[in-house]
Tab-separated table of C-alpha atoms in Angstrom:
chain	number	residue	atom	x	y	z
B	1	THR	CA	25.153	-5.051	1.285
B	2	PRO	CA	22.112	-7.320	1.490
B	3	GLN	CA	24.460	-10.245	2.133
B	4	HIS	CA	26.046	-8.516	5.125
B	5	ALA	CA	22.638	-7.447	6.409
B	6	VAL	CA	21.254	-10.990	6.641
B	7	GLU	CA	24.320	-12.781	7.986
B	8	GLY	CA	23.329	-14.412	11.274
B	9	ALA	CA	19.786	-12.984	11.135
B	10	ASP	CA	16.931	-15.008	12.611
B	11	ILE	CA	14.268	-13.001	10.768
B	12	VAL	CA	14.639	-11.277	7.396
B	13	ILE	CA	11.909	-8.897	6.216
B	14	LEU	CA	11.965	-7.977	2.541
B	15	ALA	CA	10.236	-4.589	2.338
B	16	THR	CA	11.508	-3.226	-0.966
B	17	PRO	CA	9.753	-2.249	-4.200
B	18	LEU	CA	8.176	-5.372	-5.642
B	19	LEU	CA	10.536	-6.143	-8.512
B	20	ALA	CA	13.508	-5.502	-6.221
B	21	ILE	CA	12.358	-8.425	-4.055
B	22	ARG	CA	13.540	-10.803	-6.758
B	23	ARG	CA	17.003	-9.273	-6.681
B	24	MET	CA	17.045	-9.338	-2.872
B	25	ILE	CA	16.136	-13.035	-2.744
B	26	GLU	CA	18.787	-13.849	-5.331
B	27	GLU	CA	21.466	-11.866	-3.489
B	28	ILE	CA	20.800	-13.223	-0.006
B	29	ALA	CA	20.232	-16.849	-1.060
B	30	PRO	CA	23.900	-17.923	-0.788
B	31	VAL	CA	24.407	-16.540	2.721
B	32	VAL	CA	21.090	-16.485	4.587
B	33	ASP	CA	20.931	-18.972	7.453
B	34	ALA	CA	18.992	-22.129	6.629
B	35	ARG	CA	16.990	-21.625	9.852
B	36	ALA	CA	16.147	-17.973	9.178
B	37	VAL	CA	12.548	-16.960	8.623
B	38	ILE	CA	12.154	-14.764	5.530
B	39	VAL	CA	8.978	-12.703	5.178
B	40	ASP	CA	8.186	-10.342	2.311
B	41	THR	CA	5.649	-7.505	2.208
B	42	GLY	CA	5.134	-7.289	-1.560
B	43	SER	CA	1.831	-6.293	-3.128
B	44	THR	CA	1.566	-9.452	-5.249
B	45	LYS	CA	2.380	-12.990	-4.252
B	46	THR	CA	2.429	-15.393	-7.217
B	47	GLU	CA	5.641	-13.964	-8.644
B	48	VAL	CA	7.274	-13.559	-5.219
B	49	LEU	CA	6.680	-17.200	-4.347
B	50	ARG	CA	8.000	-18.203	-7.765
B	51	TRP	CA	11.189	-16.240	-7.095
B	52	ALA	CA	11.529	-17.889	-3.686
B	53	ASP	CA	11.143	-21.299	-5.329
B	54	GLU	CA	13.764	-20.363	-7.928
B	55	TYR	CA	16.457	-19.022	-5.625
B	56	LEU	CA	15.642	-20.746	-2.308
B	57	PRO	CA	14.440	-24.172	-3.463
B	58	GLU	CA	15.397	-25.942	-0.223
B	59	HIS	CA	14.596	-23.191	2.266
B	60	GLU	CA	11.751	-23.953	4.674
B	61	GLY	CA	11.596	-20.508	6.224
B	62	PHE	CA	10.163	-18.367	3.437
B	63	VAL	CA	6.627	-17.125	4.093
B	64	GLY	CA	4.953	-14.688	1.729
B	65	GLY	CA	2.928	-11.873	3.190
B	66	GLN	CA	1.233	-8.570	2.576
B	67	PRO	CA	0.014	-6.100	5.148
B	68	MET	CA	-3.046	-4.397	3.692
B	69	ALA	CA	-1.942	-0.944	4.768
B	70	GLY	CA	0.113	1.756	3.184
B	71	LYS	CA	0.449	5.349	2.103
B	72	THR	CA	1.042	7.136	-1.146
B	73	ARG	CA	3.857	9.053	0.579
B	74	THR	CA	7.155	7.209	0.819
B	75	GLY	CA	10.466	7.582	2.620
B	76	PRO	CA	11.510	7.923	6.273
B	77	GLU	CA	9.483	11.097	6.774
B	78	ALA	CA	6.300	9.135	6.029
B	79	ALA	CA	7.000	6.519	8.716
B	80	ASP	CA	4.095	5.700	11.021
B	81	ALA	CA	4.452	3.441	14.054
B	82	ASP	CA	0.721	2.682	13.954
B	83	LEU	CA	0.545	1.934	10.221
B	84	PHE	CA	-0.434	-1.715	10.675
B	85	GLU	CA	-2.716	-1.244	13.685
B	86	GLY	CA	-6.012	-2.962	12.878
B	87	ALA	CA	-4.943	-3.849	9.321
B	88	ARG	CA	-5.309	-7.247	7.696
B	89	TRP	CA	-2.014	-9.062	7.165
B	90	VAL	CA	-2.275	-11.754	4.500
B	91	VAL	CA	0.002	-14.726	5.136
B	92	VAL	CA	0.872	-16.822	2.075
B	93	PRO	CA	3.056	-19.832	2.940
B	94	THR	CA	4.957	-21.787	0.318
B	95	VAL	CA	4.580	-25.552	0.031
B	96	ARG	CA	7.834	-25.838	2.001
B	97	SER	CA	7.145	-23.281	4.738
B	98	SER	CA	7.689	-24.933	8.103
B	99	GLU	CA	5.166	-24.647	10.908
B	100	GLY	CA	7.726	-22.676	12.908
B	101	ALA	CA	8.254	-20.172	10.082
B	102	ILE	CA	4.509	-19.690	9.650
B	103	ASN	CA	4.136	-19.098	13.385
B	104	VAL	CA	6.843	-16.425	13.255
B	105	ALA	CA	5.017	-14.673	10.401
B	106	LEU	CA	1.803	-14.757	12.449
B	107	TRP	CA	3.647	-13.421	15.482
B	108	LEU	CA	5.111	-10.580	13.412
B	109	ALA	CA	1.671	-9.497	12.226
B	110	ASP	CA	0.286	-9.671	15.754
B	111	ALA	CA	3.230	-7.733	17.214
B	112	LEU	CA	2.525	-4.889	14.787
B	113	GLY	CA	-1.158	-4.775	15.690
B	114	ALA	CA	-2.429	-6.433	12.522
B	115	THR	CA	-4.937	-9.265	12.112
B	116	SER	CA	-3.516	-12.152	10.099
B	117	MET	CA	-5.368	-14.293	7.569
B	118	PHE	CA	-4.275	-17.081	5.226
B	119	MET	CA	-4.632	-17.088	1.439
B	120	ASP	CA	-2.947	-18.868	-1.421
B	121	ALA	CA	-1.004	-16.764	-3.893
B	122	SER	CA	-3.449	-16.779	-6.817
B	123	GLU	CA	-6.422	-16.048	-4.560
B	124	HIS	CA	-4.543	-13.136	-2.980
B	125	ASP	CA	-3.548	-11.649	-6.322
B	126	ALA	CA	-7.075	-11.859	-7.722
B	127	TYR	CA	-8.614	-10.186	-4.683
B	128	VAL	CA	-6.065	-7.372	-4.319
B	129	ALA	CA	-6.386	-6.680	-8.047
B	130	ALA	CA	-10.039	-5.903	-7.366
B	131	ILE	CA	-9.718	-3.977	-4.137
B	132	SER	CA	-6.361	-2.238	-4.569
B	133	HIS	CA	-4.661	-2.462	-7.953
B	134	MET	CA	-7.620	-1.665	-10.218
B	135	PRO	CA	-8.693	1.299	-8.030
B	136	MET	CA	-5.128	2.655	-8.213
B	137	LEU	CA	-5.157	2.576	-12.026
B	138	ALA	CA	-8.696	3.967	-12.154
B	139	ALA	CA	-7.591	6.884	-9.969
B	140	CYS	CA	-4.644	7.513	-12.295
B	141	ALA	CA	-6.946	7.487	-15.312
B	142	MET	CA	-9.404	9.885	-13.710
B	143	PHE	CA	-6.727	12.358	-12.662
B	144	SER	CA	-4.992	12.179	-16.057
B	145	MET	CA	-8.303	12.786	-17.840
B	146	GLU	CA	-9.143	15.825	-15.709
B	147	ARG	CA	-5.609	17.202	-15.827
B	148	ALA	CA	-5.517	16.980	-19.618
B	149	SER	CA	-8.629	19.130	-19.973
B	150	ASP	CA	-8.212	22.662	-21.267
B	151	ALA	CA	-10.446	23.648	-18.371
B	152	TRP	CA	-8.019	22.293	-15.762
B	153	PRO	CA	-7.143	25.744	-14.338
B	154	GLU	CA	-10.807	26.240	-13.476
B	155	LEU	CA	-11.424	22.604	-12.509
B	156	SER	CA	-8.483	22.562	-10.104
B	157	VAL	CA	-9.861	25.562	-8.240
B	158	LEU	CA	-13.177	23.782	-7.741
B	159	ALA	CA	-11.627	20.435	-6.727
B	160	ALA	CA	-12.393	19.588	-3.104
B	161	GLY	CA	-12.622	16.567	-0.838
B	162	GLY	CA	-14.474	14.287	-3.229
B	163	PHE	CA	-11.952	14.712	-6.022
B	164	ARG	CA	-9.065	14.395	-3.587
B	165	ASP	CA	-10.401	11.168	-2.074
B	166	THR	CA	-11.290	9.658	-5.451
B	167	THR	CA	-7.875	10.367	-6.991
B	168	ARG	CA	-5.654	9.866	-3.919
B	169	LEU	CA	-4.180	6.613	-5.242
B	170	ALA	CA	-2.930	8.458	-8.321
B	171	GLY	CA	-0.196	9.678	-5.977
B	172	THR	CA	1.215	6.150	-5.638
B	173	ASP	CA	4.943	6.000	-6.268
B	174	PRO	CA	5.297	5.360	-10.037
B	175	ALA	CA	7.891	2.621	-9.563
B	176	MET	CA	5.601	0.789	-7.140
B	177	ALA	CA	2.626	1.146	-9.490
B	178	PHE	CA	4.700	-0.183	-12.390
B	179	ASP	CA	5.868	-3.217	-10.402
B	180	ILE	CA	2.298	-4.026	-9.387
B	181	ALA	CA	1.028	-3.735	-12.967
B	182	VAL	CA	3.813	-5.956	-14.301
B	183	THR	CA	3.479	-8.721	-11.710
B	184	ASN	CA	-0.324	-8.808	-11.493
B	185	ARG	CA	-1.298	-7.930	-15.046
B	186	GLU	CA	-4.042	-10.440	-15.863
B	187	PRO	CA	-6.107	-10.172	-12.652
B	188	THR	CA	-5.900	-6.378	-12.814
B	189	ILE	CA	-7.019	-6.302	-16.467
B	190	HIS	CA	-9.923	-8.572	-15.518
B	191	TRP	CA	-11.145	-6.102	-12.892
B	192	LEU	CA	-10.474	-3.086	-15.101
B	193	ASN	CA	-12.734	-4.645	-17.731
B	194	ARG	CA	-15.429	-5.256	-15.141
B	195	TYR	CA	-15.142	-1.642	-13.978
B	196	ILE	CA	-15.384	-0.398	-17.573
B	197	GLY	CA	-18.506	-2.540	-17.957
B	198	ALA	CA	-20.009	-1.011	-14.822
B	199	LEU	CA	-19.300	2.506	-16.125
B	200	VAL	CA	-20.859	1.675	-19.488
B	201	ASP	CA	-23.895	0.292	-17.689
B	202	LEU	CA	-24.243	3.546	-15.715
B	203	ARG	CA	-23.901	5.579	-18.906
B	204	ASP	CA	-26.523	3.570	-20.746
B	205	ARG	CA	-29.153	3.411	-18.025
B	206	LYS	CA	-32.339	5.177	-18.902
B	207	SER	CA	-34.225	7.091	-16.262
B	208	THR	CA	-37.517	5.488	-15.228
């Protein structure tokens, strides 16, 4: 169980689907060592830090984080020892995170080959909505639009690298995509609206 897993642990890494992080924090809260450093890898941070504040109100070892690396494939067969090499690792401390806990989070990122950087939760969520979450939903929309066409049998034969690269994020695990959309709704809608505006602008431009 999660409780057994964290008993006596010095470092706890929460690397579950995003909404499951809340359940993990709630379940380990009664037994995790007060000196343990807890780091999460969730795709959004405002909600995660709120859950930490709710279930670990006195804990000084929780440090939010997100490595900006990943794959659409999931499971043990998709494991990659070099996944974080050269990636940015965003470190998002809570107001109670101790200096020692923050240093452990920085060490973890460095040990995995990543480059760490600090952000606050709202800043992180706004930026990843632009650079990650909106593109994921845009890719889903594009693939769904093409797939729904009566001409899909012919279109699919013609699809090559450009279509593959543009729609790759449509292969994101549905549960992960749902969790991201639920926990980062407003910033993602903001960037979706800006993207729609950019598309409309392209459509309406007149040749000169």
